[in-house]
Amino acid sequence: MSQLFKNKYRLSSVRLPGYDYSQAGAYFVTICSQDRLCWFGEIKNSQMILSKSGKIINKIWQLIPQYFENSRLDEFIIMPNHLHGIIILNESYRRHAINRVPTTITTNTINGGVTGMYNPMLSNDSLPKIIRWFKGRCTYEIRKKFPDQFFRWQPRFYEHVIRDDISLKNIREYIRHNPLNYNGDNYHPNSG
């Protein structure tokens, strides 16, 4: 594969190859601000104090289940320059119509364009779609409120498929204790 596309380096995907990120399950996500800039607040006495931008992030994160009815939020923390959260996806009604044969040709971007075939990356209920919505909505709201500042997210996000209850428990603990451990955190602006 070519290393350049339109004279820019290609970035390999951090997603699990072949994994359907719209399937029911628990996902641990980390979303960072561009260049690890501390937009969302600061840590004082091992407590996260949200800035005005951080309060916007908090509000929009909590709106996710209203816009994506198959989703439920679990533990999360907004840090100075990133967010850690657990999103739980439930089975979606859209997935039951995968093998349906359309009688007319229509353009349906949710199910995969003119083919009508199920494409999890285009699904309204996939993890990448939820994160794209969240990042876009936050960017819009922050820039609207602070037009003289140029808030940006890191282009990607990190995810981990939570496979069992022990892993879920450990990740919840990690999230809860993140403000205590921020100075040694990989996402701290001064970390390597």
PDB file of C-alpha atoms in Angstrom:
ATOM      1  CA  MET A   1       0.000   0.000   0.000  1.00  0.00           C
ATOM      2  CA  SER A   2       1.211   3.457  -0.861  1.00  0.00           C
ATOM      3  CA  GLN A   3       2.452   5.562   2.041  1.00  0.00           C
ATOM      4  CA  LEU A   4       1.038   8.767   0.573  1.00  0.00           C
ATOM      5  CA  PHE A   5      -2.475   9.775  -0.408  1.00  0.00           C
ATOM      6  CA  LYS A   6      -2.820  13.236  -1.959  1.00  0.00           C
ATOM      7  CA  ASN A   7       0.753  13.910  -0.773  1.00  0.00           C
ATOM      8  CA  LYS A   8      -0.189  13.165   2.840  1.00  0.00           C
ATOM      9  CA  TYR A   9       0.816  10.197   4.932  1.00  0.00           C
ATOM     10  CA  ARG A  10      -1.790   7.528   5.460  1.00  0.00           C
ATOM     11  CA  LEU A  11      -2.571   6.637   9.034  1.00  0.00           C
ATOM     12  CA  SER A  12      -3.316   3.027   9.778  1.00  0.00           C
ATOM     13  CA  SER A  13      -6.576   2.361  11.574  1.00  0.00           C
ATOM     14  CA  VAL A  14      -6.563   1.763  15.314  1.00  0.00           C
ATOM     15  CA  ARG A  15      -9.836  -0.213  15.082  1.00  0.00           C
ATOM     16  CA  LEU A  16      -9.966  -4.008  15.313  1.00  0.00           C
ATOM     17  CA  PRO A  17      -9.979  -5.293  11.721  1.00  0.00           C
ATOM     18  CA  GLY A  18     -13.348  -6.783  10.819  1.00  0.00           C
ATOM     19  CA  TYR A  19     -14.975  -5.905  14.146  1.00  0.00           C
ATOM     20  CA  ASP A  20     -18.554  -4.591  13.985  1.00  0.00           C
ATOM     21  CA  TYR A  21     -18.601  -1.537  16.243  1.00  0.00           C
ATOM     22  CA  SER A  22     -22.381  -1.364  16.083  1.00  0.00           C
ATOM     23  CA  GLN A  23     -22.840  -4.678  17.875  1.00  0.00           C
ATOM     24  CA  ALA A  24     -24.092  -4.764  21.434  1.00  0.00           C
ATOM     25  CA  GLY A  25     -21.350  -4.476  24.037  1.00  0.00           C
ATOM     26  CA  ALA A  26     -19.412  -2.179  26.328  1.00  0.00           C
ATOM     27  CA  TYR A  27     -16.713   0.105  24.928  1.00  0.00           C
ATOM     28  CA  PHE A  28     -14.079   2.138  26.777  1.00  0.00           C
ATOM     29  CA  VAL A  29     -13.236   5.273  24.807  1.00  0.00           C
ATOM     30  CA  THR A  30     -10.647   8.008  25.172  1.00  0.00           C
ATOM     31  CA  ILE A  31     -11.052  11.226  23.208  1.00  0.00           C
ATOM     32  CA  CYS A  32      -8.262  13.842  23.308  1.00  0.00           C
ATOM     33  CA  SER A  33      -8.011  17.510  22.448  1.00  0.00           C
ATOM     34  CA  GLN A  34      -5.614  18.410  19.654  1.00  0.00           C
ATOM     35  CA  ASP A  35      -1.993  18.660  20.844  1.00  0.00           C
ATOM     36  CA  ARG A  36      -3.112  17.770  24.394  1.00  0.00           C
ATOM     37  CA  LEU A  37      -4.138  21.356  25.051  1.00  0.00           C
ATOM     38  CA  CYS A  38      -5.959  21.716  28.371  1.00  0.00           C
ATOM     39  CA  TRP A  39      -9.322  23.090  27.275  1.00  0.00           C
ATOM     40  CA  PHE A  40     -11.581  21.296  29.725  1.00  0.00           C
ATOM     41  CA  GLY A  41     -10.355  22.476  33.118  1.00  0.00           C
ATOM     42  CA  GLU A  42      -7.684  21.663  35.666  1.00  0.00           C
ATOM     43  CA  ILE A  43      -6.872  19.293  38.490  1.00  0.00           C
ATOM     44  CA  LYS A  44      -6.898  20.925  41.943  1.00  0.00           C
ATOM     45  CA  ASN A  45      -6.431  18.864  45.100  1.00  0.00           C
ATOM     46  CA  SER A  46      -6.885  15.668  43.057  1.00  0.00           C
ATOM     47  CA  GLN A  47     -10.293  16.881  41.818  1.00  0.00           C
ATOM     48  CA  MET A  48     -11.215  17.833  38.266  1.00  0.00           C
ATOM     49  CA  ILE A  49     -12.547  21.395  38.040  1.00  0.00           C
ATOM     50  CA  LEU A  50     -14.353  21.895  34.723  1.00  0.00           C
ATOM     51  CA  SER A  51     -13.817  25.030  32.659  1.00  0.00           C
ATOM     52  CA  LYS A  52     -16.659  26.501  30.581  1.00  0.00           C
ATOM     53  CA  SER A  53     -15.529  24.304  27.681  1.00  0.00           C
ATOM     54  CA  GLY A  54     -15.400  21.311  30.018  1.00  0.00           C
ATOM     55  CA  LYS A  55     -18.984  21.982  31.084  1.00  0.00           C
ATOM     56  CA  ILE A  56     -20.027  21.976  27.424  1.00  0.00           C
ATOM     57  CA  ILE A  57     -18.245  18.635  26.942  1.00  0.00           C
ATOM     58  CA  ASN A  58     -20.008  17.240  30.022  1.00  0.00           C
ATOM     59  CA  LYS A  59     -23.437  18.397  28.844  1.00  0.00           C
ATOM     60  CA  ILE A  60     -23.038  16.989  25.333  1.00  0.00           C
ATOM     61  CA  TRP A  61     -21.592  13.661  26.565  1.00  0.00           C
ATOM     62  CA  GLN A  62     -24.709  13.196  28.657  1.00  0.00           C
ATOM     63  CA  LEU A  63     -26.913  13.866  25.600  1.00  0.00           C
ATOM     64  CA  ILE A  64     -25.581  10.800  23.759  1.00  0.00           C
ATOM     65  CA  PRO A  65     -28.389   8.422  24.878  1.00  0.00           C
ATOM     66  CA  GLN A  66     -31.018  10.931  23.730  1.00  0.00           C
ATOM     67  CA  TYR A  67     -29.590  10.959  20.204  1.00  0.00           C
ATOM     68  CA  PHE A  68     -28.537   7.299  20.059  1.00  0.00           C
ATOM     69  CA  GLU A  69     -31.318   5.347  21.723  1.00  0.00           C
ATOM     70  CA  ASN A  70     -29.403   2.060  21.704  1.00  0.00           C
ATOM     71  CA  SER A  71     -26.647   3.607  23.862  1.00  0.00           C
ATOM     72  CA  ARG A  72     -26.213   3.939  27.589  1.00  0.00           C
ATOM     73  CA  LEU A  73     -23.456   5.814  29.411  1.00  0.00           C
ATOM     74  CA  ASP A  74     -21.544   4.255  32.264  1.00  0.00           C
ATOM     75  CA  GLU A  75     -18.601   5.699  34.212  1.00  0.00           C
ATOM     76  CA  PHE A  76     -16.826   8.689  32.630  1.00  0.00           C
ATOM     77  CA  ILE A  77     -14.434  11.471  33.565  1.00  0.00           C
ATOM     78  CA  ILE A  78     -13.525  14.674  31.785  1.00  0.00           C
ATOM     79  CA  MET A  79      -9.876  15.520  32.309  1.00  0.00           C
ATOM     80  CA  PRO A  80      -8.030  18.757  31.367  1.00  0.00           C
ATOM     81  CA  ASN A  81      -7.303  17.554  27.827  1.00  0.00           C
ATOM     82  CA  HIS A  82      -9.223  14.304  27.330  1.00  0.00           C
ATOM     83  CA  LEU A  83     -12.285  12.319  28.228  1.00  0.00           C
ATOM     84  CA  HIS A  84     -12.461   8.684  29.336  1.00  0.00           C
ATOM     85  CA  GLY A  85     -15.857   7.042  29.166  1.00  0.00           C
ATOM     86  CA  ILE A  86     -17.702   3.776  28.879  1.00  0.00           C
ATOM     87  CA  ILE A  87     -20.470   3.545  26.292  1.00  0.00           C
ATOM     88  CA  ILE A  88     -22.727   0.505  26.344  1.00  0.00           C
ATOM     89  CA  LEU A  89     -24.520  -0.327  23.101  1.00  0.00           C
ATOM     90  CA  ASN A  90     -27.660  -2.434  23.207  1.00  0.00           C
ATOM     91  CA  GLU A  91     -29.101  -4.434  20.322  1.00  0.00           C
ATOM     92  CA  SER A  92     -30.625  -2.080  17.776  1.00  0.00           C
ATOM     93  CA  TYR A  93     -33.874  -2.624  15.919  1.00  0.00           C
ATOM     94  CA  ARG A  94     -32.086  -1.712  12.647  1.00  0.00           C
ATOM     95  CA  ARG A  95     -29.942  -4.837  12.821  1.00  0.00           C
ATOM     96  CA  HIS A  96     -32.981  -7.082  12.449  1.00  0.00           C
ATOM     97  CA  ALA A  97     -33.604  -5.846   8.894  1.00  0.00           C
ATOM     98  CA  ILE A  98     -30.167  -6.803   7.540  1.00  0.00           C
ATOM     99  CA  ASN A  99     -31.313  -9.537   5.160  1.00  0.00           C
ATOM    100  CA  ARG A 100     -34.425  -7.755   3.936  1.00  0.00           C
ATOM    101  CA  VAL A 101     -34.641  -7.436   0.142  1.00  0.00           C
ATOM    102  CA  PRO A 102     -35.668  -3.949  -0.957  1.00  0.00           C
ATOM    103  CA  THR A 103     -38.496  -3.772  -3.511  1.00  0.00           C
ATOM    104  CA  THR A 104     -37.460  -0.345  -4.781  1.00  0.00           C
ATOM    105  CA  ILE A 105     -34.067   1.217  -5.225  1.00  0.00           C
ATOM    106  CA  THR A 106     -33.641   4.085  -2.827  1.00  0.00           C
ATOM    107  CA  THR A 107     -30.662   5.903  -1.462  1.00  0.00           C
ATOM    108  CA  ASN A 108     -30.319   5.078   2.202  1.00  0.00           C
ATOM    109  CA  THR A 109     -27.076   6.312   3.726  1.00  0.00           C
ATOM    110  CA  ILE A 110     -27.855   4.659   7.056  1.00  0.00           C
ATOM    111  CA  ASN A 111     -27.994   1.159   5.565  1.00  0.00           C
ATOM    112  CA  GLY A 112     -25.288   1.546   2.938  1.00  0.00           C
ATOM    113  CA  GLY A 113     -26.310   3.748   0.043  1.00  0.00           C
ATOM    114  CA  VAL A 114     -28.211   2.461  -2.994  1.00  0.00           C
ATOM    115  CA  THR A 115     -27.407  -1.174  -2.205  1.00  0.00           C
ATOM    116  CA  GLY A 116     -29.406  -1.069   1.011  1.00  0.00           C
ATOM    117  CA  MET A 117     -26.893  -3.528   2.463  1.00  0.00           C
ATOM    118  CA  TYR A 118     -25.998  -3.168   6.111  1.00  0.00           C
ATOM    119  CA  ASN A 119     -22.742  -1.310   6.681  1.00  0.00           C
ATOM    120  CA  PRO A 120     -21.872  -0.938  10.381  1.00  0.00           C
ATOM    121  CA  MET A 121     -19.670   2.094   9.736  1.00  0.00           C
ATOM    122  CA  LEU A 122     -22.671   3.948   8.260  1.00  0.00           C
ATOM    123  CA  SER A 123     -25.079   2.730  10.892  1.00  0.00           C
ATOM    124  CA  ASN A 124     -26.664   5.353  13.122  1.00  0.00           C
ATOM    125  CA  ASP A 125     -25.905   3.196  16.110  1.00  0.00           C
ATOM    126  CA  SER A 126     -22.202   2.429  15.632  1.00  0.00           C
ATOM    127  CA  LEU A 127     -19.544   3.595  18.077  1.00  0.00           C
ATOM    128  CA  PRO A 128     -17.634   5.607  15.421  1.00  0.00           C
ATOM    129  CA  LYS A 129     -20.850   7.398  14.413  1.00  0.00           C
ATOM    130  CA  ILE A 130     -21.599   8.269  18.052  1.00  0.00           C
ATOM    131  CA  ILE A 131     -18.083   9.635  18.595  1.00  0.00           C
ATOM    132  CA  ARG A 132     -18.196  11.629  15.330  1.00  0.00           C
ATOM    133  CA  TRP A 133     -21.493  13.193  16.447  1.00  0.00           C
ATOM    134  CA  PHE A 134     -20.128  13.943  19.921  1.00  0.00           C
ATOM    135  CA  LYS A 135     -16.922  15.538  18.654  1.00  0.00           C
ATOM    136  CA  GLY A 136     -18.734  17.554  15.999  1.00  0.00           C
ATOM    137  CA  ARG A 137     -21.380  18.824  18.390  1.00  0.00           C
ATOM    138  CA  CYS A 138     -18.772  19.773  21.022  1.00  0.00           C
ATOM    139  CA  THR A 139     -16.628  21.566  18.454  1.00  0.00           C
ATOM    140  CA  TYR A 140     -19.628  23.521  17.174  1.00  0.00           C
ATOM    141  CA  GLU A 141     -20.822  24.523  20.653  1.00  0.00           C
ATOM    142  CA  ILE A 142     -17.360  25.492  21.950  1.00  0.00           C
ATOM    143  CA  ARG A 143     -16.511  27.544  18.861  1.00  0.00           C
ATOM    144  CA  LYS A 144     -19.919  29.240  18.984  1.00  0.00           C
ATOM    145  CA  LYS A 145     -19.399  30.218  22.630  1.00  0.00           C
ATOM    146  CA  PHE A 146     -15.703  31.136  22.195  1.00  0.00           C
ATOM    147  CA  PRO A 147     -15.300  32.342  18.574  1.00  0.00           C
ATOM    148  CA  ASP A 148     -11.858  33.840  19.219  1.00  0.00           C
ATOM    149  CA  GLN A 149     -10.430  30.438  20.190  1.00  0.00           C
ATOM    150  CA  PHE A 150      -9.841  27.579  17.778  1.00  0.00           C
ATOM    151  CA  PHE A 151     -10.804  24.427  19.653  1.00  0.00           C
ATOM    152  CA  ARG A 152      -9.970  21.138  17.916  1.00  0.00           C
ATOM    153  CA  TRP A 153     -10.071  17.462  18.779  1.00  0.00           C
ATOM    154  CA  GLN A 154      -7.364  14.991  17.964  1.00  0.00           C
ATOM    155  CA  PRO A 155      -8.571  13.438  14.672  1.00  0.00           C
ATOM    156  CA  ARG A 156      -9.056   9.953  16.101  1.00  0.00           C
ATOM    157  CA  PHE A 157     -10.222   8.332  19.293  1.00  0.00           C
ATOM    158  CA  TYR A 158      -9.061   5.303  21.198  1.00  0.00           C
ATOM    159  CA  GLU A 159     -11.368   2.450  22.098  1.00  0.00           C
ATOM    160  CA  HIS A 160     -11.178  -0.844  23.899  1.00  0.00           C
ATOM    161  CA  VAL A 161     -13.849  -3.521  23.634  1.00  0.00           C
ATOM    162  CA  ILE A 162     -14.715  -4.512  27.210  1.00  0.00           C
ATOM    163  CA  ARG A 163     -14.982  -8.291  27.148  1.00  0.00           C
ATOM    164  CA  ASP A 164     -15.955  -9.261  30.702  1.00  0.00           C
ATOM    165  CA  ASP A 165     -17.130  -7.997  34.093  1.00  0.00           C
ATOM    166  CA  ILE A 166     -13.619  -8.003  35.587  1.00  0.00           C
ATOM    167  CA  SER A 167     -12.359  -5.743  32.808  1.00  0.00           C
ATOM    168  CA  LEU A 168     -15.409  -3.484  33.230  1.00  0.00           C
ATOM    169  CA  LYS A 169     -14.754  -3.198  36.974  1.00  0.00           C
ATOM    170  CA  ASN A 170     -11.048  -2.399  36.428  1.00  0.00           C
ATOM    171  CA  ILE A 171     -11.805   0.250  33.811  1.00  0.00           C
ATOM    172  CA  ARG A 172     -14.395   1.882  36.060  1.00  0.00           C
ATOM    173  CA  GLU A 173     -11.765   2.077  38.818  1.00  0.00           C
ATOM    174  CA  TYR A 174      -9.217   3.535  36.388  1.00  0.00           C
ATOM    175  CA  ILE A 175     -11.714   6.232  35.362  1.00  0.00           C
ATOM    176  CA  ARG A 176     -12.658   7.085  38.958  1.00  0.00           C
ATOM    177  CA  HIS A 177      -9.020   7.426  40.007  1.00  0.00           C
ATOM    178  CA  ASN A 178      -7.817   9.271  36.910  1.00  0.00           C
ATOM    179  CA  PRO A 179      -7.684  12.722  38.589  1.00  0.00           C
ATOM    180  CA  LEU A 180      -5.500  11.257  41.368  1.00  0.00           C
ATOM    181  CA  ASN A 181      -3.064   9.803  38.830  1.00  0.00           C
ATOM    182  CA  TYR A 182      -3.080  12.617  36.267  1.00  0.00           C
ATOM    183  CA  ASN A 183       0.570  13.647  36.726  1.00  0.00           C
ATOM    184  CA  GLY A 184       1.671  10.163  35.664  1.00  0.00           C
ATOM    185  CA  ASP A 185      -1.029   9.783  33.005  1.00  0.00           C
ATOM    186  CA  ASN A 186      -0.028   9.123  29.380  1.00  0.00           C
ATOM    187  CA  TYR A 187      -2.373  11.939  28.356  1.00  0.00           C
ATOM    188  CA  HIS A 188      -0.779  14.545  30.623  1.00  0.00           C
ATOM    189  CA  PRO A 189       0.569  17.373  28.438  1.00  0.00           C
ATOM    190  CA  ASN A 190       4.083  16.890  29.853  1.00  0.00           C
ATOM    191  CA  SER A 191       4.239  13.120  29.319  1.00  0.00           C
ATOM    192  CA  GLY A 192       6.532  11.762  26.645  1.00  0.00           C
TER     193      GLY A 192
END
